[in-house]
Amino acid sequence: MSVTNTHKQLLGRSLALYGSGCLIFSVGAYLFIHSNLGTDPLDTFALGLMAHMPMTVGIQTLVALLCLLLIAAWTKTRVMLSPLITFFFCGSIIDGQMALDWAQYTILHSYVAMITGGFLCAYGSALIIMSNFGIRAIDLLALTMSWRRSIPFWIGKGLIEGSLLLSGWLLGGPVGVGTVCFFVMVDDLIQPMIWANICFFNLSNHAAPSAV
């Protein structure tokens, strides 16, 4: 097999992981929103900040950009733009589901929707990380902390999102049972899910092995 064909196969597998991850994450995020039991830590921070600043939109994008700028400064590399593709791609899928609101035709209880949504968000994030393309900005910053400071991924992600959650709460942002569920489930499950995908489903991890 030629090097070109091998490269095409690896690229195809990476994009398959990425696309699947974005779809699964977006379904999970929609179910989490549909449960109406709380916001994720980033939204808690955004809503808290909006109560004190004349900003109505774009705070999540601003946080993502700040993460990417910090990564670029820390690693002395160019700013990565692929996480923004993921941000808008997943956002578009979530918006489409919100418009259809398909979950209203199911019998999902709010807590079932919340737990299922958190699980799917974690699994989708794991697949996106394994694709090594368009890794979500906060996840990428947590991975950079892991590579640079040998901090376990889940601790790095927990520190980042925990800081957003605490700051948002202090600013008056909403914190519900869903917020805590999202924080605990997604932060703690991504790393085991990557391991399970490699060991049990024989999926390739295109990201640096040391990240997980």
mmCIF file with all atom_site columns, C-alpha atoms in Angstrom:
data_model
loop_
_atom_site.group_PDB
_atom_site.id
_atom_site.type_symbol
_atom_site.label_atom_id
_atom_site.label_alt_id
_atom_site.label_comp_id
_atom_site.label_asym_id
_atom_site.label_entity_id
_atom_site.label_seq_id
_atom_site.pdbx_PDB_ins_code
_atom_site.Cartn_x
_atom_site.Cartn_y
_atom_site.Cartn_z
_atom_site.occupancy
_atom_site.B_iso_or_equiv
_atom_site.pdbx_formal_charge
_atom_site.auth_seq_id
_atom_site.auth_comp_id
_atom_site.auth_asym_id
_atom_site.auth_atom_id
_atom_site.pdbx_PDB_model_num
ATOM 1   C CA . MET A 1 1   ? 0.000   0.000  0.000  1.00 0.00 ? 1   MET A CA 1
ATOM 2   C CA . SER A 1 2   ? 1.407   3.405  -0.992 1.00 0.00 ? 2   SER A CA 1
ATOM 3   C CA . VAL A 1 3   ? 2.084   6.180  1.475  1.00 0.00 ? 3   VAL A CA 1
ATOM 4   C CA . THR A 1 4   ? -0.574  8.300  -0.261 1.00 0.00 ? 4   THR A CA 1
ATOM 5   C CA . ASN A 1 5   ? -3.259  5.632  0.161  1.00 0.00 ? 5   ASN A CA 1
ATOM 6   C CA . THR A 1 6   ? -2.291  5.127  3.792  1.00 0.00 ? 6   THR A CA 1
ATOM 7   C CA . HIS A 1 7   ? -2.531  8.871  4.387  1.00 0.00 ? 7   HIS A CA 1
ATOM 8   C CA . LYS A 1 8   ? -5.955  8.985  2.738  1.00 0.00 ? 8   LYS A CA 1
ATOM 9   C CA . GLN A 1 9   ? -7.172  6.117  4.902  1.00 0.00 ? 9   GLN A CA 1
ATOM 10  C CA . LEU A 1 10  ? -5.948  7.807  8.080  1.00 0.00 ? 10  LEU A CA 1
ATOM 11  C CA . LEU A 1 11  ? -7.544  11.078 7.016  1.00 0.00 ? 11  LEU A CA 1
ATOM 12  C CA . GLY A 1 12  ? -10.808 9.308  6.237  1.00 0.00 ? 12  GLY A CA 1
ATOM 13  C CA . ARG A 1 13  ? -10.862 7.599  9.623  1.00 0.00 ? 13  ARG A CA 1
ATOM 14  C CA . SER A 1 14  ? -10.039 10.848 11.383 1.00 0.00 ? 14  SER A CA 1
ATOM 15  C CA . LEU A 1 15  ? -12.847 12.710 9.610  1.00 0.00 ? 15  LEU A CA 1
ATOM 16  C CA . ALA A 1 16  ? -15.268 9.855  10.353 1.00 0.00 ? 16  ALA A CA 1
ATOM 17  C CA . LEU A 1 17  ? -14.440 10.125 14.052 1.00 0.00 ? 17  LEU A CA 1
ATOM 18  C CA . TYR A 1 18  ? -14.790 13.892 13.888 1.00 0.00 ? 18  TYR A CA 1
ATOM 19  C CA . GLY A 1 19  ? -18.134 13.895 12.092 1.00 0.00 ? 19  GLY A CA 1
ATOM 20  C CA . SER A 1 20  ? -19.556 11.201 14.355 1.00 0.00 ? 20  SER A CA 1
ATOM 21  C CA . GLY A 1 21  ? -18.299 13.042 17.420 1.00 0.00 ? 21  GLY A CA 1
ATOM 22  C CA . CYS A 1 22  ? -19.891 16.333 16.363 1.00 0.00 ? 22  CYS A CA 1
ATOM 23  C CA . LEU A 1 23  ? -23.246 14.672 15.653 1.00 0.00 ? 23  LEU A CA 1
ATOM 24  C CA . ILE A 1 24  ? -23.279 12.731 18.926 1.00 0.00 ? 24  ILE A CA 1
ATOM 25  C CA . PHE A 1 25  ? -22.174 15.758 20.945 1.00 0.00 ? 25  PHE A CA 1
ATOM 26  C CA . SER A 1 26  ? -24.847 17.930 19.330 1.00 0.00 ? 26  SER A CA 1
ATOM 27  C CA . VAL A 1 27  ? -27.618 15.429 20.085 1.00 0.00 ? 27  VAL A CA 1
ATOM 28  C CA . GLY A 1 28  ? -26.392 15.245 23.676 1.00 0.00 ? 28  GLY A CA 1
ATOM 29  C CA . ALA A 1 29  ? -26.308 19.024 24.011 1.00 0.00 ? 29  ALA A CA 1
ATOM 30  C CA . TYR A 1 30  ? -29.854 19.286 22.637 1.00 0.00 ? 30  TYR A CA 1
ATOM 31  C CA . LEU A 1 31  ? -31.152 16.660 25.082 1.00 0.00 ? 31  LEU A CA 1
ATOM 32  C CA . PHE A 1 32  ? -29.385 18.429 27.925 1.00 0.00 ? 32  PHE A CA 1
ATOM 33  C CA . ILE A 1 33  ? -31.035 21.724 26.953 1.00 0.00 ? 33  ILE A CA 1
ATOM 34  C CA . HIS A 1 34  ? -34.391 19.961 26.526 1.00 0.00 ? 34  HIS A CA 1
ATOM 35  C CA . SER A 1 35  ? -34.196 18.597 30.081 1.00 0.00 ? 35  SER A CA 1
ATOM 36  C CA . ASN A 1 36  ? -34.358 22.200 31.345 1.00 0.00 ? 36  ASN A CA 1
ATOM 37  C CA . LEU A 1 37  ? -32.537 21.233 34.544 1.00 0.00 ? 37  LEU A CA 1
ATOM 38  C CA . GLY A 1 38  ? -29.593 23.602 34.268 1.00 0.00 ? 38  GLY A CA 1
ATOM 39  C CA . THR A 1 39  ? -26.956 25.042 31.969 1.00 0.00 ? 39  THR A CA 1
ATOM 40  C CA . ASP A 1 40  ? -23.420 23.844 31.310 1.00 0.00 ? 40  ASP A CA 1
ATOM 41  C CA . PRO A 1 41  ? -20.557 25.681 33.110 1.00 0.00 ? 41  PRO A CA 1
ATOM 42  C CA . LEU A 1 42  ? -19.726 27.867 30.100 1.00 0.00 ? 42  LEU A CA 1
ATOM 43  C CA . ASP A 1 43  ? -23.327 29.045 29.781 1.00 0.00 ? 43  ASP A CA 1
ATOM 44  C CA . THR A 1 44  ? -23.455 29.696 33.532 1.00 0.00 ? 44  THR A CA 1
ATOM 45  C CA . PHE A 1 45  ? -20.415 31.936 33.154 1.00 0.00 ? 45  PHE A CA 1
ATOM 46  C CA . ALA A 1 46  ? -21.824 33.651 30.052 1.00 0.00 ? 46  ALA A CA 1
ATOM 47  C CA . LEU A 1 47  ? -25.193 34.361 31.660 1.00 0.00 ? 47  LEU A CA 1
ATOM 48  C CA . GLY A 1 48  ? -23.544 35.609 34.845 1.00 0.00 ? 48  GLY A CA 1
ATOM 49  C CA . LEU A 1 49  ? -21.253 37.927 32.890 1.00 0.00 ? 49  LEU A CA 1
ATOM 50  C CA . MET A 1 50  ? -24.137 39.227 30.778 1.00 0.00 ? 50  MET A CA 1
ATOM 51  C CA . ALA A 1 51  ? -25.834 40.429 33.959 1.00 0.00 ? 51  ALA A CA 1
ATOM 52  C CA . HIS A 1 52  ? -22.966 42.863 34.580 1.00 0.00 ? 52  HIS A CA 1
ATOM 53  C CA . MET A 1 53  ? -21.741 43.789 31.099 1.00 0.00 ? 53  MET A CA 1
ATOM 54  C CA . PRO A 1 54  ? -23.490 45.223 28.027 1.00 0.00 ? 54  PRO A CA 1
ATOM 55  C CA . MET A 1 55  ? -22.883 42.044 26.051 1.00 0.00 ? 55  MET A CA 1
ATOM 56  C CA . THR A 1 56  ? -25.784 40.037 24.711 1.00 0.00 ? 56  THR A CA 1
ATOM 57  C CA . VAL A 1 57  ? -24.110 37.501 22.449 1.00 0.00 ? 57  VAL A CA 1
ATOM 58  C CA . GLY A 1 58  ? -20.706 36.072 21.694 1.00 0.00 ? 58  GLY A CA 1
ATOM 59  C CA . ILE A 1 59  ? -19.358 35.373 25.178 1.00 0.00 ? 59  ILE A CA 1
ATOM 60  C CA . GLN A 1 60  ? -18.950 31.650 24.447 1.00 0.00 ? 60  GLN A CA 1
ATOM 61  C CA . THR A 1 61  ? -17.085 32.515 21.247 1.00 0.00 ? 61  THR A CA 1
ATOM 62  C CA . LEU A 1 62  ? -14.911 34.978 23.170 1.00 0.00 ? 62  LEU A CA 1
ATOM 63  C CA . VAL A 1 63  ? -14.015 32.316 25.750 1.00 0.00 ? 63  VAL A CA 1
ATOM 64  C CA . ALA A 1 64  ? -13.117 29.898 22.938 1.00 0.00 ? 64  ALA A CA 1
ATOM 65  C CA . LEU A 1 65  ? -10.908 32.529 21.289 1.00 0.00 ? 65  LEU A CA 1
ATOM 66  C CA . LEU A 1 66  ? -9.175  33.313 24.585 1.00 0.00 ? 66  LEU A CA 1
ATOM 67  C CA . CYS A 1 67  ? -8.453  29.600 25.086 1.00 0.00 ? 67  CYS A CA 1
ATOM 68  C CA . LEU A 1 68  ? -6.981  29.352 21.580 1.00 0.00 ? 68  LEU A CA 1
ATOM 69  C CA . LEU A 1 69  ? -4.864  32.485 22.072 1.00 0.00 ? 69  LEU A CA 1
ATOM 70  C CA . LEU A 1 70  ? -3.566  31.125 25.385 1.00 0.00 ? 70  LEU A CA 1
ATOM 71  C CA . ILE A 1 71  ? -2.667  27.816 23.730 1.00 0.00 ? 71  ILE A CA 1
ATOM 72  C CA . ALA A 1 72  ? -0.854  29.616 20.894 1.00 0.00 ? 72  ALA A CA 1
ATOM 73  C CA . ALA A 1 73  ? 1.119   31.770 23.342 1.00 0.00 ? 73  ALA A CA 1
ATOM 74  C CA . TRP A 1 74  ? 1.954   28.784 25.555 1.00 0.00 ? 74  TRP A CA 1
ATOM 75  C CA . THR A 1 75  ? 3.066   26.506 22.716 1.00 0.00 ? 75  THR A CA 1
ATOM 76  C CA . LYS A 1 76  ? 4.520   29.316 20.560 1.00 0.00 ? 76  LYS A CA 1
ATOM 77  C CA . THR A 1 77  ? 2.496   28.199 17.555 1.00 0.00 ? 77  THR A CA 1
ATOM 78  C CA . ARG A 1 78  ? -0.093  29.786 15.306 1.00 0.00 ? 78  ARG A CA 1
ATOM 79  C CA . VAL A 1 79  ? -3.641  30.130 16.572 1.00 0.00 ? 79  VAL A CA 1
ATOM 80  C CA . MET A 1 80  ? -5.664  27.039 15.658 1.00 0.00 ? 80  MET A CA 1
ATOM 81  C CA . LEU A 1 81  ? -8.945  27.838 13.916 1.00 0.00 ? 81  LEU A CA 1
ATOM 82  C CA . SER A 1 82  ? -10.377 24.324 13.554 1.00 0.00 ? 82  SER A CA 1
ATOM 83  C CA . PRO A 1 83  ? -11.988 24.433 17.048 1.00 0.00 ? 83  PRO A CA 1
ATOM 84  C CA . LEU A 1 84  ? -14.078 27.371 15.828 1.00 0.00 ? 84  LEU A CA 1
ATOM 85  C CA . ILE A 1 85  ? -15.309 25.208 12.938 1.00 0.00 ? 85  ILE A CA 1
ATOM 86  C CA . THR A 1 86  ? -16.489 22.676 15.509 1.00 0.00 ? 86  THR A CA 1
ATOM 87  C CA . PHE A 1 87  ? -18.067 25.440 17.596 1.00 0.00 ? 87  PHE A CA 1
ATOM 88  C CA . PHE A 1 88  ? -20.202 26.697 14.718 1.00 0.00 ? 88  PHE A CA 1
ATOM 89  C CA . PHE A 1 89  ? -20.829 23.251 13.183 1.00 0.00 ? 89  PHE A CA 1
ATOM 90  C CA . CYS A 1 90  ? -22.156 21.789 16.427 1.00 0.00 ? 90  CYS A CA 1
ATOM 91  C CA . GLY A 1 91  ? -24.026 25.002 17.155 1.00 0.00 ? 91  GLY A CA 1
ATOM 92  C CA . SER A 1 92  ? -25.816 24.770 13.813 1.00 0.00 ? 92  SER A CA 1
ATOM 93  C CA . ILE A 1 93  ? -26.841 21.161 14.452 1.00 0.00 ? 93  ILE A CA 1
ATOM 94  C CA . ILE A 1 94  ? -28.103 22.063 17.922 1.00 0.00 ? 94  ILE A CA 1
ATOM 95  C CA . ASP A 1 95  ? -30.051 25.027 16.524 1.00 0.00 ? 95  ASP A CA 1
ATOM 96  C CA . GLY A 1 96  ? -31.647 22.759 13.927 1.00 0.00 ? 96  GLY A CA 1
ATOM 97  C CA . GLN A 1 97  ? -32.743 20.324 16.616 1.00 0.00 ? 97  GLN A CA 1
ATOM 98  C CA . MET A 1 98  ? -34.087 23.162 18.742 1.00 0.00 ? 98  MET A CA 1
ATOM 99  C CA . ALA A 1 99  ? -36.179 24.319 15.784 1.00 0.00 ? 99  ALA A CA 1
ATOM 100 C CA . LEU A 1 100 ? -37.561 20.812 15.242 1.00 0.00 ? 100 LEU A CA 1
ATOM 101 C CA . ASP A 1 101 ? -37.704 20.084 18.986 1.00 0.00 ? 101 ASP A CA 1
ATOM 102 C CA . TRP A 1 102 ? -37.982 16.378 18.262 1.00 0.00 ? 102 TRP A CA 1
ATOM 103 C CA . ALA A 1 103 ? -37.654 15.335 21.912 1.00 0.00 ? 103 ALA A CA 1
ATOM 104 C CA . GLN A 1 104 ? -41.131 16.683 22.655 1.00 0.00 ? 104 GLN A CA 1
ATOM 105 C CA . TYR A 1 105 ? -42.519 13.705 20.738 1.00 0.00 ? 105 TYR A CA 1
ATOM 106 C CA . THR A 1 106 ? -40.719 11.226 23.014 1.00 0.00 ? 106 THR A CA 1
ATOM 107 C CA . ILE A 1 107 ? -41.508 10.066 26.538 1.00 0.00 ? 107 ILE A CA 1
ATOM 108 C CA . LEU A 1 108 ? -38.094 11.015 27.909 1.00 0.00 ? 108 LEU A CA 1
ATOM 109 C CA . HIS A 1 109 ? -38.269 12.189 31.511 1.00 0.00 ? 109 HIS A CA 1
ATOM 110 C CA . SER A 1 110 ? -36.275 15.346 32.228 1.00 0.00 ? 110 SER A CA 1
ATOM 111 C CA . TYR A 1 111 ? -33.697 13.501 34.330 1.00 0.00 ? 111 TYR A CA 1
ATOM 112 C CA . VAL A 1 112 ? -33.325 10.768 31.700 1.00 0.00 ? 112 VAL A CA 1
ATOM 113 C CA . ALA A 1 113 ? -32.787 13.441 29.036 1.00 0.00 ? 113 ALA A CA 1
ATOM 114 C CA . MET A 1 114 ? -30.222 15.173 31.259 1.00 0.00 ? 114 MET A CA 1
ATOM 115 C CA . ILE A 1 115 ? -28.204 12.023 31.990 1.00 0.00 ? 115 ILE A CA 1
ATOM 116 C CA . THR A 1 116 ? -28.428 10.774 28.402 1.00 0.00 ? 116 THR A CA 1
ATOM 117 C CA . GLY A 1 117 ? -27.422 14.204 27.141 1.00 0.00 ? 117 GLY A CA 1
ATOM 118 C CA . GLY A 1 118 ? -24.412 14.377 29.445 1.00 0.00 ? 118 GLY A CA 1
ATOM 119 C CA . PHE A 1 119 ? -23.310 10.879 28.428 1.00 0.00 ? 119 PHE A CA 1
ATOM 120 C CA . LEU A 1 120 ? -23.601 11.700 24.715 1.00 0.00 ? 120 LEU A CA 1
ATOM 121 C CA . CYS A 1 121 ? -21.735 14.995 25.160 1.00 0.00 ? 121 CYS A CA 1
ATOM 122 C CA . ALA A 1 122 ? -18.880 13.134 26.838 1.00 0.00 ? 122 ALA A CA 1
ATOM 123 C CA . TYR A 1 123 ? -18.768 10.418 24.165 1.00 0.00 ? 123 TYR A CA 1
ATOM 124 C CA . GLY A 1 124 ? -18.973 12.936 21.336 1.00 0.00 ? 124 GLY A CA 1
ATOM 125 C CA . SER A 1 125 ? -16.146 14.952 22.879 1.00 0.00 ? 125 SER A CA 1
ATOM 126 C CA . ALA A 1 126 ? -14.058 11.776 23.182 1.00 0.00 ? 126 ALA A CA 1
ATOM 127 C CA . LEU A 1 127 ? -14.496 11.016 19.470 1.00 0.00 ? 127 LEU A CA 1
ATOM 128 C CA . ILE A 1 128 ? -13.624 14.578 18.477 1.00 0.00 ? 128 ILE A CA 1
ATOM 129 C CA . ILE A 1 129 ? -10.446 14.432 20.569 1.00 0.00 ? 129 ILE A CA 1
ATOM 130 C CA . MET A 1 130 ? -9.520  11.077 19.031 1.00 0.00 ? 130 MET A CA 1
ATOM 131 C CA . SER A 1 131 ? -9.952  12.545 15.535 1.00 0.00 ? 131 SER A CA 1
ATOM 132 C CA . ASN A 1 132 ? -7.288  15.161 16.361 1.00 0.00 ? 132 ASN A CA 1
ATOM 133 C CA . PHE A 1 133 ? -9.218  17.755 14.348 1.00 0.00 ? 133 PHE A CA 1
ATOM 134 C CA . GLY A 1 134 ? -11.335 20.613 15.582 1.00 0.00 ? 134 GLY A CA 1
ATOM 135 C CA . ILE A 1 135 ? -10.911 19.653 19.234 1.00 0.00 ? 135 ILE A CA 1
ATOM 136 C CA . ARG A 1 136 ? -13.190 21.910 21.281 1.00 0.00 ? 136 ARG A CA 1
ATOM 137 C CA . ALA A 1 137 ? -11.288 24.896 22.684 1.00 0.00 ? 137 ALA A CA 1
ATOM 138 C CA . ILE A 1 138 ? -11.624 24.051 26.384 1.00 0.00 ? 138 ILE A CA 1
ATOM 139 C CA . ASP A 1 139 ? -10.729 20.409 25.713 1.00 0.00 ? 139 ASP A CA 1
ATOM 140 C CA . LEU A 1 140 ? -7.713  21.544 23.683 1.00 0.00 ? 140 LEU A CA 1
ATOM 141 C CA . LEU A 1 141 ? -6.536  23.766 26.522 1.00 0.00 ? 141 LEU A CA 1
ATOM 142 C CA . ALA A 1 142 ? -6.935  20.849 28.950 1.00 0.00 ? 142 ALA A CA 1
ATOM 143 C CA . LEU A 1 143 ? -4.924  18.639 26.581 1.00 0.00 ? 143 LEU A CA 1
ATOM 144 C CA . THR A 1 144 ? -2.219  21.301 26.361 1.00 0.00 ? 144 THR A CA 1
ATOM 145 C CA . MET A 1 145 ? -2.052  21.386 30.156 1.00 0.00 ? 145 MET A CA 1
ATOM 146 C CA . SER A 1 146 ? -1.708  17.602 30.080 1.00 0.00 ? 146 SER A CA 1
ATOM 147 C CA . TRP A 1 147 ? 1.123   17.693 27.535 1.00 0.00 ? 147 TRP A CA 1
ATOM 148 C CA . ARG A 1 148 ? 2.988   20.617 29.082 1.00 0.00 ? 148 ARG A CA 1
ATOM 149 C CA . ARG A 1 149 ? 2.526   19.984 32.800 1.00 0.00 ? 149 ARG A CA 1
ATOM 150 C CA . SER A 1 150 ? 1.720   16.254 32.960 1.00 0.00 ? 150 SER A CA 1
ATOM 151 C CA . ILE A 1 151 ? -1.670  17.063 34.479 1.00 0.00 ? 151 ILE A CA 1
ATOM 152 C CA . PRO A 1 152 ? -4.320  14.363 33.886 1.00 0.00 ? 152 PRO A CA 1
ATOM 153 C CA . PHE A 1 153 ? -6.801  15.540 31.269 1.00 0.00 ? 153 PHE A CA 1
ATOM 154 C CA . TRP A 1 154 ? -9.808  15.285 33.566 1.00 0.00 ? 154 TRP A CA 1
ATOM 155 C CA . ILE A 1 155 ? -8.111  17.426 36.205 1.00 0.00 ? 155 ILE A CA 1
ATOM 156 C CA . GLY A 1 156 ? -7.155  20.096 33.669 1.00 0.00 ? 156 GLY A CA 1
ATOM 157 C CA . LYS A 1 157 ? -10.656 20.178 32.216 1.00 0.00 ? 157 LYS A CA 1
ATOM 158 C CA . GLY A 1 158 ? -12.146 20.198 35.694 1.00 0.00 ? 158 GLY A CA 1
ATOM 159 C CA . LEU A 1 159 ? -10.003 23.176 36.708 1.00 0.00 ? 159 LEU A CA 1
ATOM 160 C CA . ILE A 1 160 ? -11.035 25.154 33.625 1.00 0.00 ? 160 ILE A CA 1
ATOM 161 C CA . GLU A 1 161 ? -14.745 24.402 33.749 1.00 0.00 ? 161 GLU A CA 1
ATOM 162 C CA . GLY A 1 162 ? -14.810 24.559 37.542 1.00 0.00 ? 162 GLY A CA 1
ATOM 163 C CA . SER A 1 163 ? -13.375 28.076 37.339 1.00 0.00 ? 163 SER A CA 1
ATOM 164 C CA . LEU A 1 164 ? -16.011 29.055 34.777 1.00 0.00 ? 164 LEU A CA 1
ATOM 165 C CA . LEU A 1 165 ? -18.757 27.537 36.918 1.00 0.00 ? 165 LEU A CA 1
ATOM 166 C CA . LEU A 1 166 ? -17.623 29.222 40.134 1.00 0.00 ? 166 LEU A CA 1
ATOM 167 C CA . SER A 1 167 ? -17.098 32.576 38.412 1.00 0.00 ? 167 SER A CA 1
ATOM 168 C CA . GLY A 1 168 ? -20.493 32.355 36.738 1.00 0.00 ? 168 GLY A CA 1
ATOM 169 C CA . TRP A 1 169 ? -22.212 31.491 40.005 1.00 0.00 ? 169 TRP A CA 1
ATOM 170 C CA . LEU A 1 170 ? -20.515 34.385 41.824 1.00 0.00 ? 170 LEU A CA 1
ATOM 171 C CA . LEU A 1 171 ? -21.655 36.697 39.021 1.00 0.00 ? 171 LEU A CA 1
ATOM 172 C CA . GLY A 1 172 ? -25.222 35.486 39.460 1.00 0.00 ? 172 GLY A CA 1
ATOM 173 C CA . GLY A 1 173 ? -25.385 32.897 36.697 1.00 0.00 ? 173 GLY A CA 1
ATOM 174 C CA . PRO A 1 174 ? -27.863 30.008 37.047 1.00 0.00 ? 174 PRO A CA 1
ATOM 175 C CA . VAL A 1 175 ? -26.656 26.759 38.616 1.00 0.00 ? 175 VAL A CA 1
ATOM 176 C CA . GLY A 1 176 ? -28.971 23.750 38.676 1.00 0.00 ? 176 GLY A CA 1
ATOM 177 C CA . VAL A 1 177 ? -28.736 20.010 39.145 1.00 0.00 ? 177 VAL A CA 1
ATOM 178 C CA . GLY A 1 178 ? -28.066 19.737 35.417 1.00 0.00 ? 178 GLY A CA 1
ATOM 179 C CA . THR A 1 179 ? -25.083 22.071 35.730 1.00 0.00 ? 179 THR A CA 1
ATOM 180 C CA . VAL A 1 180 ? -23.479 19.846 38.351 1.00 0.00 ? 180 VAL A CA 1
ATOM 181 C CA . CYS A 1 181 ? -24.375 16.716 36.372 1.00 0.00 ? 181 CYS A CA 1
ATOM 182 C CA . PHE A 1 182 ? -22.789 18.105 33.210 1.00 0.00 ? 182 PHE A CA 1
ATOM 183 C CA . PHE A 1 183 ? -19.667 19.190 35.075 1.00 0.00 ? 183 PHE A CA 1
ATOM 184 C CA . VAL A 1 184 ? -19.158 15.810 36.750 1.00 0.00 ? 184 VAL A CA 1
ATOM 185 C CA . MET A 1 185 ? -20.229 13.514 33.908 1.00 0.00 ? 185 MET A CA 1
ATOM 186 C CA . VAL A 1 186 ? -18.525 15.162 30.961 1.00 0.00 ? 186 VAL A CA 1
ATOM 187 C CA . ASP A 1 187 ? -15.269 15.984 32.762 1.00 0.00 ? 187 ASP A CA 1
ATOM 188 C CA . ASP A 1 188 ? -14.906 12.523 34.288 1.00 0.00 ? 188 ASP A CA 1
ATOM 189 C CA . LEU A 1 189 ? -16.136 10.329 31.417 1.00 0.00 ? 189 LEU A CA 1
ATOM 190 C CA . ILE A 1 190 ? -14.179 11.609 28.406 1.00 0.00 ? 190 ILE A CA 1
ATOM 191 C CA . GLN A 1 191 ? -10.881 9.963  29.342 1.00 0.00 ? 191 GLN A CA 1
ATOM 192 C CA . PRO A 1 192 ? -12.381 6.525  30.181 1.00 0.00 ? 192 PRO A CA 1
ATOM 193 C CA . MET A 1 193 ? -14.419 6.667  26.973 1.00 0.00 ? 193 MET A CA 1
ATOM 194 C CA . ILE A 1 194 ? -11.300 7.272  24.880 1.00 0.00 ? 194 ILE A CA 1
ATOM 195 C CA . TRP A 1 195 ? -9.671  4.287  26.588 1.00 0.00 ? 195 TRP A CA 1
ATOM 196 C CA . ALA A 1 196 ? -12.759 2.127  25.982 1.00 0.00 ? 196 ALA A CA 1
ATOM 197 C CA . ASN A 1 197 ? -12.907 3.131  22.317 1.00 0.00 ? 197 ASN A CA 1
ATOM 198 C CA . ILE A 1 198 ? -9.302  2.061  21.856 1.00 0.00 ? 198 ILE A CA 1
ATOM 199 C CA . CYS A 1 199 ? -9.446  -1.160 23.876 1.00 0.00 ? 199 CYS A CA 1
ATOM 200 C CA . PHE A 1 200 ? -12.922 -2.491 23.098 1.00 0.00 ? 200 PHE A CA 1
ATOM 201 C CA . PHE A 1 201 ? -13.928 -0.920 19.784 1.00 0.00 ? 201 PHE A CA 1
ATOM 202 C CA . ASN A 1 202 ? -10.460 -0.853 18.207 1.00 0.00 ? 202 ASN A CA 1
ATOM 203 C CA . LEU A 1 203 ? -10.836 2.788  17.191 1.00 0.00 ? 203 LEU A CA 1
ATOM 204 C CA . SER A 1 204 ? -7.692  4.714  16.322 1.00 0.00 ? 204 SER A CA 1
ATOM 205 C CA . ASN A 1 205 ? -6.593  7.570  18.532 1.00 0.00 ? 205 ASN A CA 1
ATOM 206 C CA . HIS A 1 206 ? -5.128  10.183 16.183 1.00 0.00 ? 206 HIS A CA 1
ATOM 207 C CA . ALA A 1 207 ? -4.386  12.563 19.049 1.00 0.00 ? 207 ALA A CA 1
ATOM 208 C CA . ALA A 1 208 ? -1.192  12.329 21.071 1.00 0.00 ? 208 ALA A CA 1
ATOM 209 C CA . PRO A 1 209 ? -1.396  9.170  23.242 1.00 0.00 ? 209 PRO A CA 1
ATOM 210 C CA . SER A 1 210 ? -0.042  11.068 26.236 1.00 0.00 ? 210 SER A CA 1
ATOM 211 C CA . ALA A 1 211 ? -3.196  13.162 26.241 1.00 0.00 ? 211 ALA A CA 1
ATOM 212 C CA . VAL A 1 212 ? -5.282  10.281 27.472 1.00 0.00 ? 212 VAL A CA 1
#
